[in-house]
Amino acid sequence: MKVYSLTGIVLKKNTSGDSDRLYTIYSKEKGKIAVVAKGVRKINSRRNPHLDTLNLIKFSVRESKSKYKTIEEVKAQNSFKYIKEDLDLSGAAYYMCDLISRFNEEEHENPDQFELLQQSLSTLENNLIPLNYVVSAFEVRLMKLLGYELYLDKCASCGRKFDDSWTSHKFSFELGGLCCNRCNNFGMELSNDSAETLYLLSLNKKKKNHNMRSLSEITNIINTFTLYTLGQRVKSFELLRKI
Ligand SMILES: [Zn+2]
């Protein structure tokens, strides 16, 4: 049976049998994989602490004839201790892991998604940027990697570049982005500050000083849009399976 080494982030774990656990891991090399670790629920298991959720791990996997591959060796490279000690940070981290888990099918490799998750967890661990901003930036980039890029640097309706000449701003859920004052699209009115925050977010830049009200506004918009868009993606997976 084939054995190979991978690098990944533990997204979630479930009990399996009397002493085993089933892990969902997002690996750099193979995308999302489900693997069983034998005996890790025994008190003296050495591998158990390395396989904590959120951990960045290096591990070896053995292919088997049974449904799941098994984990052989495992070593945690980063356990993101600071995140785990903080309820808000860990909530954000688990949410990001959950998005990756729900919106990817197994064994579709995407190293950019792995990098995005790893970088976002490291940013949360450093805790220098507002948590809401880290999550929104993660959502925008994840959607782009999955093929659902938002229009945040130009008008989603007419293509006009975002700049100071826009006298009002809307966010259109239907078109998936900002709409300028010349376009009479249905959408949610945004303040200049919120529109600018979204624009900078699309360029991977951040404002020097975050206005907390704007941040909360864009967080809600991006979060709603992400869950709606990616929810449609899951429905399309399910439809494809039925065909
Ligand atoms: Zn326009």
JSON list of C-alpha atoms and ligand atoms in Angstrom, two decimals:
[
{"chain": "A", "resi": 1, "resn": "MET", "atom": "CA", "xyz": [0.00, 0.00, 0.00]},
{"chain": "A", "resi": 2, "resn": "LYS", "atom": "CA", "xyz": [1.18, 3.50, -0.86]},
{"chain": "A", "resi": 3, "resn": "VAL", "atom": "CA", "xyz": [2.39, 5.85, 1.91]},
{"chain": "A", "resi": 4, "resn": "TYR", "atom": "CA", "xyz": [2.99, 9.55, 1.29]},
{"chain": "A", "resi": 5, "resn": "SER", "atom": "CA", "xyz": [3.71, 12.75, 3.24]},
{"chain": "A", "resi": 6, "resn": "LEU", "atom": "CA", "xyz": [1.46, 15.80, 3.29]},
{"chain": "A", "resi": 7, "resn": "THR", "atom": "CA", "xyz": [1.16, 19.22, 4.93]},
{"chain": "A", "resi": 8, "resn": "GLY", "atom": "CA", "xyz": [-2.29, 20.26, 6.08]},
{"chain": "A", "resi": 9, "resn": "ILE", "atom": "CA", "xyz": [-4.57, 22.05, 8.51]},
{"chain": "A", "resi": 10, "resn": "VAL", "atom": "CA", "xyz": [-6.96, 20.03, 10.70]},
{"chain": "A", "resi": 11, "resn": "LEU", "atom": "CA", "xyz": [-10.47, 21.31, 9.91]},
{"chain": "A", "resi": 12, "resn": "LYS", "atom": "CA", "xyz": [-12.51, 19.02, 12.15]},
{"chain": "A", "resi": 13, "resn": "LYS", "atom": "CA", "xyz": [-12.59, 15.67, 13.91]},
{"chain": "A", "resi": 14, "resn": "ASN", "atom": "CA", "xyz": [-15.19, 13.03, 14.75]},
{"chain": "A", "resi": 15, "resn": "THR", "atom": "CA", "xyz": [-15.04, 9.90, 16.86]},
{"chain": "A", "resi": 16, "resn": "SER", "atom": "CA", "xyz": [-14.84, 6.62, 14.99]},
{"chain": "A", "resi": 17, "resn": "GLY", "atom": "CA", "xyz": [-15.14, 3.18, 16.62]},
{"chain": "A", "resi": 18, "resn": "ASP", "atom": "CA", "xyz": [-13.86, 2.66, 20.19]},
{"chain": "A", "resi": 19, "resn": "SER", "atom": "CA", "xyz": [-10.50, 4.37, 20.06]},
{"chain": "A", "resi": 20, "resn": "ASP", "atom": "CA", "xyz": [-10.14, 6.00, 16.63]},
{"chain": "A", "resi": 21, "resn": "ARG", "atom": "CA", "xyz": [-10.97, 9.38, 15.16]},
{"chain": "A", "resi": 22, "resn": "LEU", "atom": "CA", "xyz": [-11.93, 10.51, 11.69]},
{"chain": "A", "resi": 23, "resn": "TYR", "atom": "CA", "xyz": [-10.24, 13.78, 10.68]},
{"chain": "A", "resi": 24, "resn": "THR", "atom": "CA", "xyz": [-11.06, 16.21, 7.89]},
{"chain": "A", "resi": 25, "resn": "ILE", "atom": "CA", "xyz": [-7.83, 17.90, 6.84]},
{"chain": "A", "resi": 26, "resn": "TYR", "atom": "CA", "xyz": [-7.19, 20.52, 4.16]},
{"chain": "A", "resi": 27, "resn": "SER", "atom": "CA", "xyz": [-3.87, 19.54, 2.64]},
{"chain": "A", "resi": 28, "resn": "LYS", "atom": "CA", "xyz": [-1.63, 21.61, 0.43]},
{"chain": "A", "resi": 29, "resn": "GLU", "atom": "CA", "xyz": [-1.01, 18.70, -1.93]},
{"chain": "A", "resi": 30, "resn": "LYS", "atom": "CA", "xyz": [-4.43, 17.01, -2.22]},
{"chain": "A", "resi": 31, "resn": "GLY", "atom": "CA", "xyz": [-7.02, 19.52, -1.01]},
{"chain": "A", "resi": 32, "resn": "LYS", "atom": "CA", "xyz": [-9.63, 18.26, 1.45]},
{"chain": "A", "resi": 33, "resn": "ILE", "atom": "CA", "xyz": [-9.11, 14.70, 2.65]},
{"chain": "A", "resi": 34, "resn": "ALA", "atom": "CA", "xyz": [-10.78, 12.45, 5.24]},
{"chain": "A", "resi": 35, "resn": "VAL", "atom": "CA", "xyz": [-8.39, 10.21, 7.18]},
{"chain": "A", "resi": 36, "resn": "VAL", "atom": "CA", "xyz": [-8.65, 7.91, 10.17]},
{"chain": "A", "resi": 37, "resn": "ALA", "atom": "CA", "xyz": [-6.12, 7.94, 13.01]},
{"chain": "A", "resi": 38, "resn": "LYS", "atom": "CA", "xyz": [-6.13, 4.60, 14.82]},
{"chain": "A", "resi": 39, "resn": "GLY", "atom": "CA", "xyz": [-5.94, 4.54, 18.61]},
{"chain": "A", "resi": 40, "resn": "VAL", "atom": "CA", "xyz": [-5.73, 8.33, 19.14]},
{"chain": "A", "resi": 41, "resn": "ARG", "atom": "CA", "xyz": [-8.48, 8.31, 21.77]},
{"chain": "A", "resi": 42, "resn": "LYS", "atom": "CA", "xyz": [-6.40, 6.10, 24.05]},
{"chain": "A", "resi": 43, "resn": "ILE", "atom": "CA", "xyz": [-5.08, 8.06, 27.06]},
{"chain": "A", "resi": 44, "resn": "ASN", "atom": "CA", "xyz": [-1.42, 7.52, 26.20]},
{"chain": "A", "resi": 45, "resn": "SER", "atom": "CA", "xyz": [-1.74, 8.41, 22.49]},
{"chain": "A", "resi": 46, "resn": "ARG", "atom": "CA", "xyz": [1.27, 10.47, 21.43]},
{"chain": "A", "resi": 47, "resn": "ARG", "atom": "CA", "xyz": [-0.32, 11.57, 18.18]},
{"chain": "A", "resi": 48, "resn": "ASN", "atom": "CA", "xyz": [-3.53, 12.94, 19.70]},
{"chain": "A", "resi": 49, "resn": "PRO", "atom": "CA", "xyz": [-2.22, 16.42, 20.77]},
{"chain": "A", "resi": 50, "resn": "HIS", "atom": "CA", "xyz": [-0.66, 16.93, 17.34]},
{"chain": "A", "resi": 51, "resn": "LEU", "atom": "CA", "xyz": [-4.04, 16.36, 15.69]},
{"chain": "A", "resi": 52, "resn": "ASP", "atom": "CA", "xyz": [-5.93, 19.12, 17.48]},
{"chain": "A", "resi": 53, "resn": "THR", "atom": "CA", "xyz": [-8.37, 21.11, 15.30]},
{"chain": "A", "resi": 54, "resn": "LEU", "atom": "CA", "xyz": [-6.75, 24.18, 13.60]},
{"chain": "A", "resi": 55, "resn": "ASN", "atom": "CA", "xyz": [-3.24, 22.67, 13.88]},
{"chain": "A", "resi": 56, "resn": "LEU", "atom": "CA", "xyz": [-0.89, 23.01, 10.94]},
{"chain": "A", "resi": 57, "resn": "ILE", "atom": "CA", "xyz": [0.60, 19.53, 10.63]},
{"chain": "A", "resi": 58, "resn": "LYS", "atom": "CA", "xyz": [3.02, 17.46, 8.64]},
{"chain": "A", "resi": 59, "resn": "PHE", "atom": "CA", "xyz": [1.75, 13.91, 8.39]},
{"chain": "A", "resi": 60, "resn": "SER", "atom": "CA", "xyz": [2.06, 10.66, 6.51]},
{"chain": "A", "resi": 61, "resn": "VAL", "atom": "CA", "xyz": [-0.91, 8.81, 5.11]},
{"chain": "A", "resi": 62, "resn": "ARG", "atom": "CA", "xyz": [-1.30, 5.17, 4.16]},
{"chain": "A", "resi": 63, "resn": "GLU", "atom": "CA", "xyz": [-3.77, 4.27, 1.46]},
{"chain": "A", "resi": 64, "resn": "SER", "atom": "CA", "xyz": [-5.93, 1.28, 2.29]},
{"chain": "A", "resi": 65, "resn": "LYS", "atom": "CA", "xyz": [-8.63, -0.87, 0.76]},
{"chain": "A", "resi": 66, "resn": "SER", "atom": "CA", "xyz": [-11.13, 0.32, 3.37]},
{"chain": "A", "resi": 67, "resn": "LYS", "atom": "CA", "xyz": [-13.13, 3.53, 2.92]},
{"chain": "A", "resi": 68, "resn": "TYR", "atom": "CA", "xyz": [-10.61, 5.83, 4.63]},
{"chain": "A", "resi": 69, "resn": "LYS", "atom": "CA", "xyz": [-6.89, 6.31, 4.42]},
{"chain": "A", "resi": 70, "resn": "THR", "atom": "CA", "xyz": [-5.04, 6.12, 7.73]},
{"chain": "A", "resi": 71, "resn": "ILE", "atom": "CA", "xyz": [-2.64, 8.56, 9.36]},
{"chain": "A", "resi": 72, "resn": "GLU", "atom": "CA", "xyz": [0.73, 7.08, 10.29]},
{"chain": "A", "resi": 73, "resn": "GLU", "atom": "CA", "xyz": [3.14, 9.75, 11.59]},
{"chain": "A", "resi": 74, "resn": "VAL", "atom": "CA", "xyz": [2.05, 13.28, 12.51]},
{"chain": "A", "resi": 75, "resn": "LYS", "atom": "CA", "xyz": [3.83, 16.35, 13.83]},
{"chain": "A", "resi": 76, "resn": "ALA", "atom": "CA", "xyz": [2.26, 19.73, 14.57]},
{"chain": "A", "resi": 77, "resn": "GLN", "atom": "CA", "xyz": [4.16, 22.65, 12.99]},
{"chain": "A", "resi": 78, "resn": "ASN", "atom": "CA", "xyz": [1.95, 25.35, 14.51]},
{"chain": "A", "resi": 79, "resn": "SER", "atom": "CA", "xyz": [-0.90, 24.85, 16.95]},
{"chain": "A", "resi": 80, "resn": "PHE", "atom": "CA", "xyz": [-2.09, 28.51, 16.90]},
{"chain": "A", "resi": 81, "resn": "LYS", "atom": "CA", "xyz": [-2.13, 28.67, 20.70]},
{"chain": "A", "resi": 82, "resn": "TYR", "atom": "CA", "xyz": [-3.10, 32.33, 20.95]},
{"chain": "A", "resi": 83, "resn": "ILE", "atom": "CA", "xyz": [-6.20, 31.78, 18.77]},
{"chain": "A", "resi": 84, "resn": "LYS", "atom": "CA", "xyz": [-7.29, 28.83, 20.91]},
{"chain": "A", "resi": 85, "resn": "GLU", "atom": "CA", "xyz": [-7.06, 30.90, 24.11]},
{"chain": "A", "resi": 86, "resn": "ASP", "atom": "CA", "xyz": [-9.43, 33.55, 22.76]},
{"chain": "A", "resi": 87, "resn": "LEU", "atom": "CA", "xyz": [-13.11, 32.81, 22.20]},
{"chain": "A", "resi": 88, "resn": "ASP", "atom": "CA", "xyz": [-13.64, 35.40, 19.44]},
{"chain": "A", "resi": 89, "resn": "LEU", "atom": "CA", "xyz": [-10.47, 34.50, 17.54]},
{"chain": "A", "resi": 90, "resn": "SER", "atom": "CA", "xyz": [-11.19, 30.79, 17.74]},
{"chain": "A", "resi": 91, "resn": "GLY", "atom": "CA", "xyz": [-14.79, 31.40, 16.59]},
{"chain": "A", "resi": 92, "resn": "ALA", "atom": "CA", "xyz": [-13.44, 33.20, 13.51]},
{"chain": "A", "resi": 93, "resn": "ALA", "atom": "CA", "xyz": [-10.85, 30.48, 12.86]},
{"chain": "A", "resi": 94, "resn": "TYR", "atom": "CA", "xyz": [-13.41, 27.66, 13.12]},
{"chain": "A", "resi": 95, "resn": "TYR", "atom": "CA", "xyz": [-15.73, 29.59, 10.80]},
{"chain": "A", "resi": 96, "resn": "MET", "atom": "CA", "xyz": [-12.98, 29.85, 8.14]},
{"chain": "A", "resi": 97, "resn": "CYS", "atom": "CA", "xyz": [-12.19, 26.13, 8.50]},
{"chain": "A", "resi": 98, "resn": "ASP", "atom": "CA", "xyz": [-15.89, 25.34, 8.21]},
{"chain": "A", "resi": 99, "resn": "LEU", "atom": "CA", "xyz": [-16.17, 27.31, 4.94]},
{"chain": "A", "resi": 100, "resn": "ILE", "atom": "CA", "xyz": [-13.18, 25.45, 3.49]},
{"chain": "A", "resi": 101, "resn": "SER", "atom": "CA", "xyz": [-14.65, 22.13, 4.61]},
{"chain": "A", "resi": 102, "resn": "ARG", "atom": "CA", "xyz": [-18.18, 22.75, 3.34]},
{"chain": "A", "resi": 103, "resn": "PHE", "atom": "CA", "xyz": [-17.37, 24.33, 0.00]},
{"chain": "A", "resi": 104, "resn": "ASN", "atom": "CA", "xyz": [-14.74, 21.93, -1.27]},
{"chain": "A", "resi": 105, "resn": "GLU", "atom": "CA", "xyz": [-15.16, 18.41, -2.49]},
{"chain": "A", "resi": 106, "resn": "GLU", "atom": "CA", "xyz": [-12.60, 15.82, -1.45]},
{"chain": "A", "resi": 107, "resn": "GLU", "atom": "CA", "xyz": [-9.25, 15.50, -3.21]},
{"chain": "A", "resi": 108, "resn": "HIS", "atom": "CA", "xyz": [-9.51, 18.61, -5.39]},
{"chain": "A", "resi": 109, "resn": "GLU", "atom": "CA", "xyz": [-6.13, 20.18, -4.80]},
{"chain": "A", "resi": 110, "resn": "ASN", "atom": "CA", "xyz": [-5.89, 23.96, -4.58]},
{"chain": "A", "resi": 111, "resn": "PRO", "atom": "CA", "xyz": [-2.61, 25.09, -2.96]},
{"chain": "A", "resi": 112, "resn": "ASP", "atom": "CA", "xyz": [-3.76, 28.74, -3.12]},
{"chain": "A", "resi": 113, "resn": "GLN", "atom": "CA", "xyz": [-6.67, 27.91, -0.82]},
{"chain": "A", "resi": 114, "resn": "PHE", "atom": "CA", "xyz": [-4.29, 26.19, 1.57]},
{"chain": "A", "resi": 115, "resn": "GLU", "atom": "CA", "xyz": [-2.05, 29.30, 1.57]},
{"chain": "A", "resi": 116, "resn": "LEU", "atom": "CA", "xyz": [-5.08, 31.53, 2.14]},
{"chain": "A", "resi": 117, "resn": "LEU", "atom": "CA", "xyz": [-6.20, 29.52, 5.16]},
{"chain": "A", "resi": 118, "resn": "GLN", "atom": "CA", "xyz": [-2.70, 29.29, 6.61]},
{"chain": "A", "resi": 119, "resn": "GLN", "atom": "CA", "xyz": [-2.06, 33.03, 6.16]},
{"chain": "A", "resi": 120, "resn": "SER", "atom": "CA", "xyz": [-5.45, 33.98, 7.59]},
{"chain": "A", "resi": 121, "resn": "LEU", "atom": "CA", "xyz": [-4.88, 31.81, 10.68]},
{"chain": "A", "resi": 122, "resn": "SER", "atom": "CA", "xyz": [-1.43, 33.37, 11.13]},
{"chain": "A", "resi": 123, "resn": "THR", "atom": "CA", "xyz": [-2.96, 36.86, 10.85]},
{"chain": "A", "resi": 124, "resn": "LEU", "atom": "CA", "xyz": [-5.54, 35.96, 13.52]},
{"chain": "A", "resi": 125, "resn": "GLU", "atom": "CA", "xyz": [-2.77, 34.52, 15.70]},
{"chain": "A", "resi": 126, "resn": "ASN", "atom": "CA", "xyz": [-0.81, 37.82, 15.46]},
{"chain": "A", "resi": 127, "resn": "ASN", "atom": "CA", "xyz": [-4.02, 39.71, 16.33]},
{"chain": "A", "resi": 128, "resn": "LEU", "atom": "CA", "xyz": [-2.89, 43.07, 14.89]},
{"chain": "A", "resi": 129, "resn": "ILE", "atom": "CA", "xyz": [-5.77, 43.53, 12.43]},
{"chain": "A", "resi": 130, "resn": "PRO", "atom": "CA", "xyz": [-9.47, 43.70, 13.41]},
{"chain": "A", "resi": 131, "resn": "LEU", "atom": "CA", "xyz": [-10.92, 40.21, 13.39]},
{"chain": "A", "resi": 132, "resn": "ASN", "atom": "CA", "xyz": [-13.91, 41.20, 11.22]},
{"chain": "A", "resi": 133, "resn": "TYR", "atom": "CA", "xyz": [-11.58, 42.52, 8.56]},
{"chain": "A", "resi": 134, "resn": "VAL", "atom": "CA", "xyz": [-9.52, 39.30, 8.52]},
{"chain": "A", "resi": 135, "resn": "VAL", "atom": "CA", "xyz": [-12.69, 37.21, 8.08]},
{"chain": "A", "resi": 136, "resn": "SER", "atom": "CA", "xyz": [-14.13, 39.45, 5.32]},
{"chain": "A", "resi": 137, "resn": "ALA", "atom": "CA", "xyz": [-10.81, 39.46, 3.44]},
{"chain": "A", "resi": 138, "resn": "PHE", "atom": "CA", "xyz": [-10.73, 35.66, 3.75]},
{"chain": "A", "resi": 139, "resn": "GLU", "atom": "CA", "xyz": [-14.28, 35.35, 2.38]},
{"chain": "A", "resi": 140, "resn": "VAL", "atom": "CA", "xyz": [-13.59, 37.66, -0.59]},
{"chain": "A", "resi": 141, "resn": "ARG", "atom": "CA", "xyz": [-10.41, 35.79, -1.52]},
{"chain": "A", "resi": 142, "resn": "LEU", "atom": "CA", "xyz": [-11.95, 32.36, -1.01]},
{"chain": "A", "resi": 143, "resn": "MET", "atom": "CA", "xyz": [-14.84, 33.25, -3.32]},
{"chain": "A", "resi": 144, "resn": "LYS", "atom": "CA", "xyz": [-12.38, 34.49, -5.94]},
{"chain": "A", "resi": 145, "resn": "LEU", "atom": "CA", "xyz": [-10.41, 31.23, -5.74]},
{"chain": "A", "resi": 146, "resn": "LEU", "atom": "CA", "xyz": [-13.65, 29.28, -6.15]},
{"chain": "A", "resi": 147, "resn": "GLY", "atom": "CA", "xyz": [-14.59, 31.32, -9.22]},
{"chain": "A", "resi": 148, "resn": "TYR", "atom": "CA", "xyz": [-16.97, 33.89, -7.70]},
{"chain": "A", "resi": 149, "resn": "GLU", "atom": "CA", "xyz": [-15.01, 37.14, -7.84]},
{"chain": "A", "resi": 150, "resn": "LEU", "atom": "CA", "xyz": [-16.82, 40.20, -6.50]},
{"chain": "A", "resi": 151, "resn": "TYR", "atom": "CA", "xyz": [-16.82, 43.54, -8.33]},
{"chain": "A", "resi": 152, "resn": "LEU", "atom": "CA", "xyz": [-15.19, 45.80, -5.77]},
{"chain": "A", "resi": 153, "resn": "ASP", "atom": "CA", "xyz": [-12.82, 47.93, -7.86]},
{"chain": "A", "resi": 154, "resn": "LYS", "atom": "CA", "xyz": [-15.39, 48.90, -10.50]},
{"chain": "A", "resi": 155, "resn": "CYS", "atom": "CA", "xyz": [-19.13, 49.20, -10.98]},
{"chain": "A", "resi": 156, "resn": "ALA", "atom": "CA", "xyz": [-20.71, 45.75, -11.32]},
{"chain": "A", "resi": 157, "resn": "SER", "atom": "CA", "xyz": [-23.26, 47.24, -13.75]},
{"chain": "A", "resi": 158, "resn": "CYS", "atom": "CA", "xyz": [-21.36, 49.61, -16.11]},
{"chain": "A", "resi": 159, "resn": "GLY", "atom": "CA", "xyz": [-17.72, 48.78, -15.37]},
{"chain": "A", "resi": 160, "resn": "ARG", "atom": "CA", "xyz": [-16.83, 52.36, -14.30]},
{"chain": "A", "resi": 161, "resn": "LYS", "atom": "CA", "xyz": [-13.67, 52.34, -12.18]},
{"chain": "A", "resi": 162, "resn": "PHE", "atom": "CA", "xyz": [-14.13, 53.07, -8.50]},
{"chain": "A", "resi": 163, "resn": "ASP", "atom": "CA", "xyz": [-12.85, 56.56, -7.62]},
{"chain": "A", "resi": 164, "resn": "ASP", "atom": "CA", "xyz": [-13.74, 59.82, -5.86]},
{"chain": "A", "resi": 165, "resn": "SER", "atom": "CA", "xyz": [-16.16, 60.82, -8.64]},
{"chain": "A", "resi": 166, "resn": "TRP", "atom": "CA", "xyz": [-18.74, 58.31, -7.39]},
{"chain": "A", "resi": 167, "resn": "THR", "atom": "CA", "xyz": [-21.30, 60.42, -5.52]},
{"chain": "A", "resi": 168, "resn": "SER", "atom": "CA", "xyz": [-23.14, 57.46, -4.02]},
{"chain": "A", "resi": 169, "resn": "HIS", "atom": "CA", "xyz": [-22.53, 53.75, -3.68]},
{"chain": "A", "resi": 170, "resn": "LYS", "atom": "CA", "xyz": [-24.63, 50.64, -3.50]},
{"chain": "A", "resi": 171, "resn": "PHE", "atom": "CA", "xyz": [-23.86, 46.97, -3.05]},
{"chain": "A", "resi": 172, "resn": "SER", "atom": "CA", "xyz": [-25.86, 44.77, -5.39]},
{"chain": "A", "resi": 173, "resn": "PHE", "atom": "CA", "xyz": [-26.32, 41.18, -4.22]},
{"chain": "A", "resi": 174, "resn": "GLU", "atom": "CA", "xyz": [-27.78, 40.36, -7.62]},
{"chain": "A", "resi": 175, "resn": "LEU", "atom": "CA", "xyz": [-24.72, 41.57, -9.58]},
{"chain": "A", "resi": 176, "resn": "GLY", "atom": "CA", "xyz": [-22.18, 40.66, -6.91]},
{"chain": "A", "resi": 177, "resn": "GLY", "atom": "CA", "xyz": [-20.47, 43.94, -6.17]},
{"chain": "A", "resi": 178, "resn": "LEU", "atom": "CA", "xyz": [-20.46, 47.72, -5.96]},
{"chain": "A", "resi": 179, "resn": "CYS", "atom": "CA", "xyz": [-22.73, 49.84, -8.18]},
{"chain": "A", "resi": 180, "resn": "CYS", "atom": "CA", "xyz": [-22.02, 53.49, -9.00]},
{"chain": "A", "resi": 181, "resn": "ASN", "atom": "CA", "xyz": [-24.37, 56.49, -8.77]},
{"chain": "A", "resi": 182, "resn": "ARG", "atom": "CA", "xyz": [-25.00, 56.47, -12.54]},
{"chain": "A", "resi": 183, "resn": "CYS", "atom": "CA", "xyz": [-26.49, 53.01, -12.47]},
{"chain": "A", "resi": 184, "resn": "ASN", "atom": "CA", "xyz": [-29.93, 52.68, -11.09]},
{"chain": "A", "resi": 185, "resn": "ASN", "atom": "CA", "xyz": [-29.58, 49.15, -9.80]},
{"chain": "A", "resi": 186, "resn": "PHE", "atom": "CA", "xyz": [-31.38, 47.77, -6.82]},
{"chain": "A", "resi": 187, "resn": "GLY", "atom": "CA", "xyz": [-28.95, 47.44, -3.96]},
{"chain": "A", "resi": 188, "resn": "MET", "atom": "CA", "xyz": [-28.00, 48.34, -0.44]},
{"chain": "A", "resi": 189, "resn": "GLU", "atom": "CA", "xyz": [-26.86, 51.96, 0.11]},
{"chain": "A", "resi": 190, "resn": "LEU", "atom": "CA", "xyz": [-23.29, 52.18, 1.40]},
{"chain": "A", "resi": 191, "resn": "SER", "atom": "CA", "xyz": [-21.36, 55.03, 3.01]},
{"chain": "A", "resi": 192, "resn": "ASN", "atom": "CA", "xyz": [-18.24, 56.36, 1.22]},
{"chain": "A", "resi": 193, "resn": "ASP", "atom": "CA", "xyz": [-16.15, 54.82, 3.95]},
{"chain": "A", "resi": 194, "resn": "SER", "atom": "CA", "xyz": [-17.67, 51.34, 3.56]},
{"chain": "A", "resi": 195, "resn": "ALA", "atom": "CA", "xyz": [-17.33, 51.43, -0.24]},
{"chain": "A", "resi": 196, "resn": "GLU", "atom": "CA", "xyz": [-13.70, 52.51, 0.08]},
{"chain": "A", "resi": 197, "resn": "THR", "atom": "CA", "xyz": [-13.01, 49.73, 2.60]},
{"chain": "A", "resi": 198, "resn": "LEU", "atom": "CA", "xyz": [-14.42, 47.18, 0.14]},
{"chain": "A", "resi": 199, "resn": "TYR", "atom": "CA", "xyz": [-12.39, 48.68, -2.70]},
{"chain": "A", "resi": 200, "resn": "LEU", "atom": "CA", "xyz": [-9.15, 48.50, -0.69]},
{"chain": "A", "resi": 201, "resn": "LEU", "atom": "CA", "xyz": [-10.00, 44.98, 0.41]},
{"chain": "A", "resi": 202, "resn": "SER", "atom": "CA", "xyz": [-10.20, 43.92, -3.25]},
{"chain": "A", "resi": 203, "resn": "LEU", "atom": "CA", "xyz": [-6.67, 45.29, -3.75]},
{"chain": "A", "resi": 204, "resn": "ASN", "atom": "CA", "xyz": [-5.45, 43.43, -0.68]},
{"chain": "A", "resi": 205, "resn": "LYS", "atom": "CA", "xyz": [-4.76, 46.76, 1.04]},
{"chain": "A", "resi": 206, "resn": "LYS", "atom": "CA", "xyz": [-6.21, 48.01, 4.26]},
{"chain": "A", "resi": 207, "resn": "LYS", "atom": "CA", "xyz": [-7.23, 51.41, 5.53]},
{"chain": "A", "resi": 208, "resn": "LYS", "atom": "CA", "xyz": [-4.94, 53.04, 8.08]},
{"chain": "A", "resi": 209, "resn": "ASN", "atom": "CA", "xyz": [-7.76, 53.54, 10.53]},
{"chain": "A", "resi": 210, "resn": "HIS", "atom": "CA", "xyz": [-10.76, 51.30, 10.47]},
{"chain": "A", "resi": 211, "resn": "ASN", "atom": "CA", "xyz": [-14.12, 52.89, 11.10]},
{"chain": "A", "resi": 212, "resn": "MET", "atom": "CA", "xyz": [-15.82, 50.24, 13.23]},
{"chain": "A", "resi": 213, "resn": "ARG", "atom": "CA", "xyz": [-19.29, 51.06, 11.89]},
{"chain": "A", "resi": 214, "resn": "SER", "atom": "CA", "xyz": [-18.16, 50.64, 8.28]},
{"chain": "A", "resi": 215, "resn": "LEU", "atom": "CA", "xyz": [-16.31, 47.49, 9.18]},
{"chain": "A", "resi": 216, "resn": "SER", "atom": "CA", "xyz": [-19.42, 46.02, 10.74]},
{"chain": "A", "resi": 217, "resn": "GLU", "atom": "CA", "xyz": [-21.46, 47.04, 7.66]},
{"chain": "A", "resi": 218, "resn": "ILE", "atom": "CA", "xyz": [-19.10, 45.42, 5.15]},
{"chain": "A", "resi": 219, "resn": "THR", "atom": "CA", "xyz": [-18.66, 42.34, 7.35]},
{"chain": "A", "resi": 220, "resn": "ASN", "atom": "CA", "xyz": [-22.42, 41.71, 7.24]},
{"chain": "A", "resi": 221, "resn": "ILE", "atom": "CA", "xyz": [-22.61, 42.25, 3.48]},
{"chain": "A", "resi": 222, "resn": "ILE", "atom": "CA", "xyz": [-19.66, 40.02, 2.64]},
{"chain": "A", "resi": 223, "resn": "ASN", "atom": "CA", "xyz": [-20.78, 37.35, 5.08]},
{"chain": "A", "resi": 224, "resn": "THR", "atom": "CA", "xyz": [-24.33, 37.24, 3.67]},
{"chain": "A", "resi": 225, "resn": "PHE", "atom": "CA", "xyz": [-23.05, 37.20, 0.10]},
{"chain": "A", "resi": 226, "resn": "THR", "atom": "CA", "xyz": [-20.52, 34.43, 0.87]},
{"chain": "A", "resi": 227, "resn": "LEU", "atom": "CA", "xyz": [-23.03, 32.13, 2.51]},
{"chain": "A", "resi": 228, "resn": "TYR", "atom": "CA", "xyz": [-25.57, 32.71, -0.28]},
{"chain": "A", "resi": 229, "resn": "THR", "atom": "CA", "xyz": [-23.06, 32.21, -3.13]},
{"chain": "A", "resi": 230, "resn": "LEU", "atom": "CA", "xyz": [-21.31, 29.25, -1.65]},
{"chain": "A", "resi": 231, "resn": "GLY", "atom": "CA", "xyz": [-24.64, 27.73, -0.63]},
{"chain": "A", "resi": 232, "resn": "GLN", "atom": "CA", "xyz": [-25.57, 27.75, -4.33]},
{"chain": "A", "resi": 233, "resn": "ARG", "atom": "CA", "xyz": [-22.27, 25.98, -5.03]},
{"chain": "A", "resi": 234, "resn": "VAL", "atom": "CA", "xyz": [-23.15, 23.17, -2.63]},
{"chain": "A", "resi": 235, "resn": "LYS", "atom": "CA", "xyz": [-26.57, 22.83, -4.28]},
{"chain": "A", "resi": 236, "resn": "SER", "atom": "CA", "xyz": [-24.85, 22.48, -7.66]},
{"chain": "A", "resi": 237, "resn": "PHE", "atom": "CA", "xyz": [-22.58, 19.72, -6.24]},
{"chain": "A", "resi": 238, "resn": "GLU", "atom": "CA", "xyz": [-25.69, 17.90, -5.04]},
{"chain": "A", "resi": 239, "resn": "LEU", "atom": "CA", "xyz": [-27.41, 18.31, -8.41]},
{"chain": "A", "resi": 240, "resn": "LEU", "atom": "CA", "xyz": [-24.35, 17.00, -10.23]},
{"chain": "A", "resi": 241, "resn": "ARG", "atom": "CA", "xyz": [-24.29, 13.93, -8.01]},
{"chain": "A", "resi": 242, "resn": "LYS", "atom": "CA", "xyz": [-27.91, 13.18, -8.91]},
{"chain": "A", "resi": 243, "resn": "ILE", "atom": "CA", "xyz": [-27.31, 13.37, -12.68]},
{"chain": "B", "resi": 1, "resn": "ZN", "atom": "ZN", "xyz": [-22.25, 52.08, -12.94]}
]
